[in-house]
Amino acid sequence: AQSVTQPDIHITVSEGASLELRCNYSYGATPYLFWYVQSPGQGLQLLLKYFSGDTLVQGIKGFEAEFKRSQSSFNLRKPSVHWSDAAEYFCAVGTTSGTYKYIFGTGTRLKVLA
Amino acid sequence: EPEVTQTPSHQVTQMGQEVILRCVPISNHLYFYWYRQILGQKVEFLVSFYNNEISEKSEIFDDQFSVERPDGSNFTLKIRSTKLEDSAMYFCAASTEMNTEAFFGQGTRLTVV
């Protein structure tokens, strides 16, 4: 079955520190992969996406993610976290078989310490 | 201008009442979706809609739910007789093509009391 796993429910980092949020997926074909961010009371904003090509993708707000097929992973990284990055982050797979839809992970809540 | 606008942002309704959640995507979107997020849980797929008909629905999308695009712009989700467990954030999403990124609205927080 198709699924997305975000093993870390909560992560706390200090401002200026580096960040890596983990995402593993289970999907039979080559997936379309996304990271979305949700600030409190807000909707889902697309950070970045991977469809094909270069496995290291750059997104908005200084985020990047690397697709590793051998590990079925699509981890999100940022070299230096800002206090405004505190939010919930969702990894998602876009299914390409049958009707297109997203399967989301359970999310990782990021807290940033000043 | 946001790609997708949802109204209302928050709705409180009594159990058993009907609610209609509205979504207005920009005009070049062709594929539409509803997702929901129960507080503290993950975002779940409800239904996809294309060419004025449902493409796929999840097991959550039972007979109490319906969707329509009555006037070619608004895309609505109706819950006929709300239950307490329908309390959630409901997200509308839209995309211009299949297999591309979807743009999400800000969500409607539905509280059933």
PDB file of N, CA and C in Angstrom, chain A residues 30-88:
ATOM      1  N   THR A  30       7.791   5.397  -9.667  1.00  0.00           N
ATOM      2  CA  THR A  30       8.520   6.611  -9.319  1.00  0.00           C
ATOM      3  C   THR A  30       7.513   7.654  -8.839  1.00  0.00           C
ATOM      4  N   PRO A  31       7.704   8.109  -7.639  1.00  0.00           N
ATOM      5  CA  PRO A  31       6.691   9.006  -7.079  1.00  0.00           C
ATOM      6  C   PRO A  31       6.921  10.463  -7.444  1.00  0.00           C
ATOM      7  N   TYR A  32       5.873  11.225  -7.354  1.00  0.00           N
ATOM      8  CA  TYR A  32       6.014  12.669  -7.309  1.00  0.00           C
ATOM      9  C   TYR A  32       6.039  13.028  -5.828  1.00  0.00           C
ATOM     10  N   LEU A  33       6.992  13.811  -5.415  1.00  0.00           N
ATOM     11  CA  LEU A  33       7.213  14.073  -3.992  1.00  0.00           C
ATOM     12  C   LEU A  33       7.125  15.560  -3.693  1.00  0.00           C
ATOM     13  N   PHE A  34       6.565  15.864  -2.553  1.00  0.00           N
ATOM     14  CA  PHE A  34       6.339  17.252  -2.177  1.00  0.00           C
ATOM     15  C   PHE A  34       6.626  17.445  -0.695  1.00  0.00           C
ATOM     16  N   TRP A  35       7.006  18.662  -0.366  1.00  0.00           N
ATOM     17  CA  TRP A  35       7.016  19.119   1.009  1.00  0.00           C
ATOM     18  C   TRP A  35       6.146  20.376   1.094  1.00  0.00           C
ATOM     19  N   TYR A  36       5.243  20.330   2.081  1.00  0.00           N
ATOM     20  CA  TYR A  36       4.388  21.478   2.356  1.00  0.00           C
ATOM     21  C   TYR A  36       4.647  21.947   3.785  1.00  0.00           C
ATOM     22  N   VAL A  37       4.420  23.229   4.014  1.00  0.00           N
ATOM     23  CA  VAL A  37       4.541  23.788   5.347  1.00  0.00           C
ATOM     24  C   VAL A  37       3.202  24.405   5.745  1.00  0.00           C
ATOM     25  N   GLN A  38       2.856  24.224   7.000  1.00  0.00           N
ATOM     26  CA  GLN A  38       1.609  24.776   7.526  1.00  0.00           C
ATOM     27  C   GLN A  38       1.918  25.565   8.791  1.00  0.00           C
ATOM     28  N   SER A  39       1.778  26.870   8.702  1.00  0.00           N
ATOM     29  CA  SER A  39       1.929  27.699   9.894  1.00  0.00           C
ATOM     30  C   SER A  39       0.623  27.666  10.675  1.00  0.00           C
ATOM     31  N   PRO A  40       0.668  27.966  11.957  1.00  0.00           N
ATOM     32  CA  PRO A  40      -0.542  27.864  12.779  1.00  0.00           C
ATOM     33  C   PRO A  40      -1.720  28.619  12.181  1.00  0.00           C
ATOM     34  N   GLY A  41      -2.821  27.938  12.038  1.00  0.00           N
ATOM     35  CA  GLY A  41      -4.034  28.551  11.509  1.00  0.00           C
ATOM     36  C   GLY A  41      -4.005  28.846  10.030  1.00  0.00           C
ATOM     37  N   GLN A  42      -2.978  28.394   9.361  1.00  0.00           N
ATOM     38  CA  GLN A  42      -2.834  28.683   7.934  1.00  0.00           C
ATOM     39  C   GLN A  42      -3.037  27.437   7.083  1.00  0.00           C
ATOM     40  N   GLY A  43      -3.065  27.648   5.787  1.00  0.00           N
ATOM     41  CA  GLY A  43      -3.196  26.534   4.864  1.00  0.00           C
ATOM     42  C   GLY A  43      -1.858  25.886   4.583  1.00  0.00           C
ATOM     43  N   LEU A  44      -1.834  25.095   3.554  1.00  0.00           N
ATOM     44  CA  LEU A  44      -0.630  24.353   3.178  1.00  0.00           C
ATOM     45  C   LEU A  44       0.090  25.102   2.057  1.00  0.00           C
ATOM     46  N   GLN A  45       1.338  25.428   2.325  1.00  0.00           N
ATOM     47  CA  GLN A  45       2.135  26.127   1.332  1.00  0.00           C
ATOM     48  C   GLN A  45       3.195  25.191   0.776  1.00  0.00           C
ATOM     49  N   LEU A  46       3.303  25.117  -0.528  1.00  0.00           N
ATOM     50  CA  LEU A  46       4.280  24.253  -1.156  1.00  0.00           C
ATOM     51  C   LEU A  46       5.681  24.813  -0.960  1.00  0.00           C
ATOM     52  N   LEU A  47       6.570  23.987  -0.416  1.00  0.00           N
ATOM     53  CA  LEU A  47       7.970  24.376  -0.258  1.00  0.00           C
ATOM     54  C   LEU A  47       8.788  23.967  -1.473  1.00  0.00           C
ATOM     55  N   LEU A  48       8.599  22.725  -1.899  1.00  0.00           N
ATOM     56  CA  LEU A  48       9.339  22.229  -3.049  1.00  0.00           C
ATOM     57  C   LEU A  48       8.707  20.938  -3.534  1.00  0.00           C
ATOM     58  N   LYS A  49       9.159  20.515  -4.721  1.00  0.00           N
ATOM     59  CA  LYS A  49       8.594  19.318  -5.324  1.00  0.00           C
ATOM     60  C   LYS A  49       9.672  18.605  -6.125  1.00  0.00           C
ATOM     61  N   TYR A  50       9.477  17.310  -6.272  1.00  0.00           N
ATOM     62  CA  TYR A  50      10.350  16.506  -7.127  1.00  0.00           C
ATOM     63  C   TYR A  50       9.475  15.686  -8.051  1.00  0.00           C
ATOM     64  N   PHE A  51       9.745  15.820  -9.352  1.00  0.00           N
ATOM     65  CA  PHE A  51       9.046  15.009 -10.343  1.00  0.00           C
ATOM     66  C   PHE A  51      10.020  14.071 -11.035  1.00  0.00           C
ATOM     67  N   SER A  52      11.159  14.614 -11.460  1.00  0.00           N
ATOM     68  CA  SER A  52      12.175  13.814 -12.137  1.00  0.00           C
ATOM     69  C   SER A  52      13.431  14.665 -12.246  1.00  0.00           C
ATOM     70  N   GLY A  53      14.497  14.060 -12.773  1.00  0.00           N
ATOM     71  CA  GLY A  53      15.714  14.824 -13.006  1.00  0.00           C
ATOM     72  C   GLY A  53      16.607  14.897 -11.790  1.00  0.00           C
ATOM     73  N   ASP A  54      17.211  16.044 -11.598  1.00  0.00           N
ATOM     74  CA  ASP A  54      18.148  16.252 -10.494  1.00  0.00           C
ATOM     75  C   ASP A  54      17.500  15.870  -9.171  1.00  0.00           C
ATOM     76  N   THR A  55      18.168  15.009  -8.434  1.00  0.00           N
ATOM     77  CA  THR A  55      17.565  14.499  -7.199  1.00  0.00           C
ATOM     78  C   THR A  55      17.666  15.481  -6.044  1.00  0.00           C
ATOM     79  N   LEU A  56      18.426  16.528  -6.194  1.00  0.00           N
ATOM     80  CA  LEU A  56      18.483  17.577  -5.176  1.00  0.00           C
ATOM     81  C   LEU A  56      17.672  18.757  -5.690  1.00  0.00           C
ATOM     82  N   VAL A  57      16.607  19.062  -4.979  1.00  0.00           N
ATOM     83  CA  VAL A  57      15.715  20.125  -5.437  1.00  0.00           C
ATOM     84  C   VAL A  57      15.738  21.284  -4.462  1.00  0.00           C
ATOM     85  N   GLN A  58      15.677  22.444  -5.005  1.00  0.00           N
ATOM     86  CA  GLN A  58      15.669  23.662  -4.199  1.00  0.00           C
ATOM     87  C   GLN A  58      14.240  24.183  -4.100  1.00  0.00           C
ATOM     88  N   GLY A  59      13.943  24.729  -2.943  1.00  0.00           N
ATOM     89  CA  GLY A  59      12.606  25.266  -2.758  1.00  0.00           C
ATOM     90  C   GLY A  59      12.649  26.695  -2.272  1.00  0.00           C
ATOM     91  N   ILE A  60      11.508  27.118  -1.763  1.00  0.00           N
ATOM     92  CA  ILE A  60      11.426  28.474  -1.243  1.00  0.00           C
ATOM     93  C   ILE A  60      11.959  28.529   0.182  1.00  0.00           C
ATOM     94  N   LYS A  61      12.225  29.716   0.647  1.00  0.00           N
ATOM     95  CA  LYS A  61      12.641  29.972   2.026  1.00  0.00           C
ATOM     96  C   LYS A  61      13.951  29.273   2.386  1.00  0.00           C
ATOM     97  N   GLY A  62      14.782  28.971   1.386  1.00  0.00           N
ATOM     98  CA  GLY A  62      16.083  28.376   1.656  1.00  0.00           C
ATOM     99  C   GLY A  62      16.079  26.878   1.913  1.00  0.00           C
ATOM    100  N   PHE A  63      14.960  26.219   1.677  1.00  0.00           N
ATOM    101  CA  PHE A  63      14.863  24.773   1.880  1.00  0.00           C
ATOM    102  C   PHE A  63      15.318  24.014   0.645  1.00  0.00           C
ATOM    103  N   GLU A  64      15.823  22.823   0.883  1.00  0.00           N
ATOM    104  CA  GLU A  64      16.137  21.898  -0.182  1.00  0.00           C
ATOM    105  C   GLU A  64      15.760  20.491   0.260  1.00  0.00           C
ATOM    106  N   ALA A  65      15.641  19.595  -0.698  1.00  0.00           N
ATOM    107  CA  ALA A  65      15.334  18.201  -0.369  1.00  0.00           C
ATOM    108  C   ALA A  65      16.050  17.314  -1.365  1.00  0.00           C
ATOM    109  N   GLU A  66      16.386  16.129  -0.916  1.00  0.00           N
ATOM    110  CA  GLU A  66      17.093  15.185  -1.763  1.00  0.00           C
ATOM    111  C   GLU A  66      16.310  13.897  -1.889  1.00  0.00           C
ATOM    112  N   PHE A  67      16.053  13.494  -3.102  1.00  0.00           N
ATOM    113  CA  PHE A  67      15.368  12.240  -3.394  1.00  0.00           C
ATOM    114  C   PHE A  67      16.416  11.134  -3.476  1.00  0.00           C
ATOM    115  N   LYS A  68      16.238  10.119  -2.647  1.00  0.00           N
ATOM    116  CA  LYS A  68      17.128   8.966  -2.678  1.00  0.00           C
ATOM    117  C   LYS A  68      16.269   7.726  -2.916  1.00  0.00           C
ATOM    118  N   ARG A  69      16.305   7.263  -4.140  1.00  0.00           N
ATOM    119  CA  ARG A  69      15.476   6.134  -4.517  1.00  0.00           C
ATOM    120  C   ARG A  69      15.839   4.890  -3.717  1.00  0.00           C
ATOM    121  N   SER A  70      17.127   4.666  -3.511  1.00  0.00           N
ATOM    122  CA  SER A  70      17.574   3.438  -2.835  1.00  0.00           C
ATOM    123  C   SER A  70      17.075   3.378  -1.391  1.00  0.00           C
ATOM    124  N   GLN A  71      16.844   4.539  -0.816  1.00  0.00           N
ATOM    125  CA  GLN A  71      16.370   4.597   0.572  1.00  0.00           C
ATOM    126  C   GLN A  71      14.883   4.965   0.666  1.00  0.00           C
ATOM    127  N   SER A  72      14.254   5.162  -0.476  1.00  0.00           N
ATOM    128  CA  SER A  72      12.848   5.602  -0.498  1.00  0.00           C
ATOM    129  C   SER A  72      12.659   6.808   0.422  1.00  0.00           C
ATOM    130  N   SER A  73      13.558   7.758   0.272  1.00  0.00           N
ATOM    131  CA  SER A  73      13.501   8.920   1.164  1.00  0.00           C
ATOM    132  C   SER A  73      13.486  10.221   0.390  1.00  0.00           C
ATOM    133  N   PHE A  74      12.983  11.222   1.042  1.00  0.00           N
ATOM    134  CA  PHE A  74      12.923  12.576   0.471  1.00  0.00           C
ATOM    135  C   PHE A  74      13.029  13.536   1.653  1.00  0.00           C
ATOM    136  N   ASN A  75      14.215  13.656   2.195  1.00  0.00           N
ATOM    137  CA  ASN A  75      14.422  14.443   3.402  1.00  0.00           C
ATOM    138  C   ASN A  75      14.567  15.923   3.086  1.00  0.00           C
ATOM    139  N   LEU A  76      14.011  16.712   3.945  1.00  0.00           N
ATOM    140  CA  LEU A  76      14.030  18.172   3.792  1.00  0.00           C
ATOM    141  C   LEU A  76      15.146  18.747   4.647  1.00  0.00           C
ATOM    142  N   ARG A  77      15.867  19.694   4.096  1.00  0.00           N
ATOM    143  CA  ARG A  77      17.001  20.274   4.835  1.00  0.00           C
ATOM    144  C   ARG A  77      17.002  21.786   4.708  1.00  0.00           C
ATOM    145  N   LYS A  78      17.599  22.400   5.737  1.00  0.00           N
ATOM    146  CA  LYS A  78      17.859  23.830   5.688  1.00  0.00           C
ATOM    147  C   LYS A  78      19.133  24.065   6.486  1.00  0.00           C
ATOM    148  N   PRO A  79      20.086  24.790   5.928  1.00  0.00           N
ATOM    149  CA  PRO A  79      21.377  24.945   6.611  1.00  0.00           C
ATOM    150  C   PRO A  79      21.311  25.803   7.868  1.00  0.00           C
ATOM    151  N   SER A  80      20.405  26.771   7.900  1.00  0.00           N
ATOM    152  CA  SER A  80      20.344  27.662   9.046  1.00  0.00           C
ATOM    153  C   SER A  80      18.882  28.061   9.274  1.00  0.00           C
ATOM    154  N   VAL A  81      18.350  27.599  10.378  1.00  0.00           N
ATOM    155  CA  VAL A  81      16.919  27.789  10.638  1.00  0.00           C
ATOM    156  C   VAL A  81      16.660  29.175  11.234  1.00  0.00           C
ATOM    157  N   HIS A  82      15.550  29.760  10.819  1.00  0.00           N
ATOM    158  CA  HIS A  82      15.112  31.052  11.342  1.00  0.00           C
ATOM    159  C   HIS A  82      13.894  30.835  12.225  1.00  0.00           C
ATOM    160  N   TRP A  83      13.676  31.752  13.182  1.00  0.00           N
ATOM    161  CA  TRP A  83      12.551  31.575  14.106  1.00  0.00           C
ATOM    162  C   TRP A  83      11.221  31.459  13.349  1.00  0.00           C
ATOM    163  N   SER A  84      11.151  32.121  12.198  1.00  0.00           N
ATOM    164  CA  SER A  84       9.907  32.088  11.424  1.00  0.00           C
ATOM    165  C   SER A  84       9.655  30.739  10.756  1.00  0.00           C
ATOM    166  N   ASP A  85      10.621  29.841  10.813  1.00  0.00           N
ATOM    167  CA  ASP A  85      10.421  28.506  10.232  1.00  0.00           C
ATOM    168  C   ASP A  85       9.602  27.590  11.138  1.00  0.00           C
ATOM    169  N   ALA A  86       9.334  28.028  12.341  1.00  0.00           N
ATOM    170  CA  ALA A  86       8.529  27.214  13.252  1.00  0.00           C
ATOM    171  C   ALA A  86       7.146  26.989  12.638  1.00  0.00           C
ATOM    172  N   ALA A  87       6.805  25.735  12.430  1.00  0.00           N
ATOM    173  CA  ALA A  87       5.568  25.381  11.724  1.00  0.00           C
ATOM    174  C   ALA A  87       5.472  23.859  11.702  1.00  0.00           C
ATOM    175  N   GLU A  88       4.446  23.373  11.020  1.00  0.00           N
ATOM    176  CA  GLU A  88       4.340  21.931  10.805  1.00  0.00           C
ATOM    177  C   GLU A  88       4.670  21.650   9.348  1.00  0.00           C
TER     178      GLU A  88
END
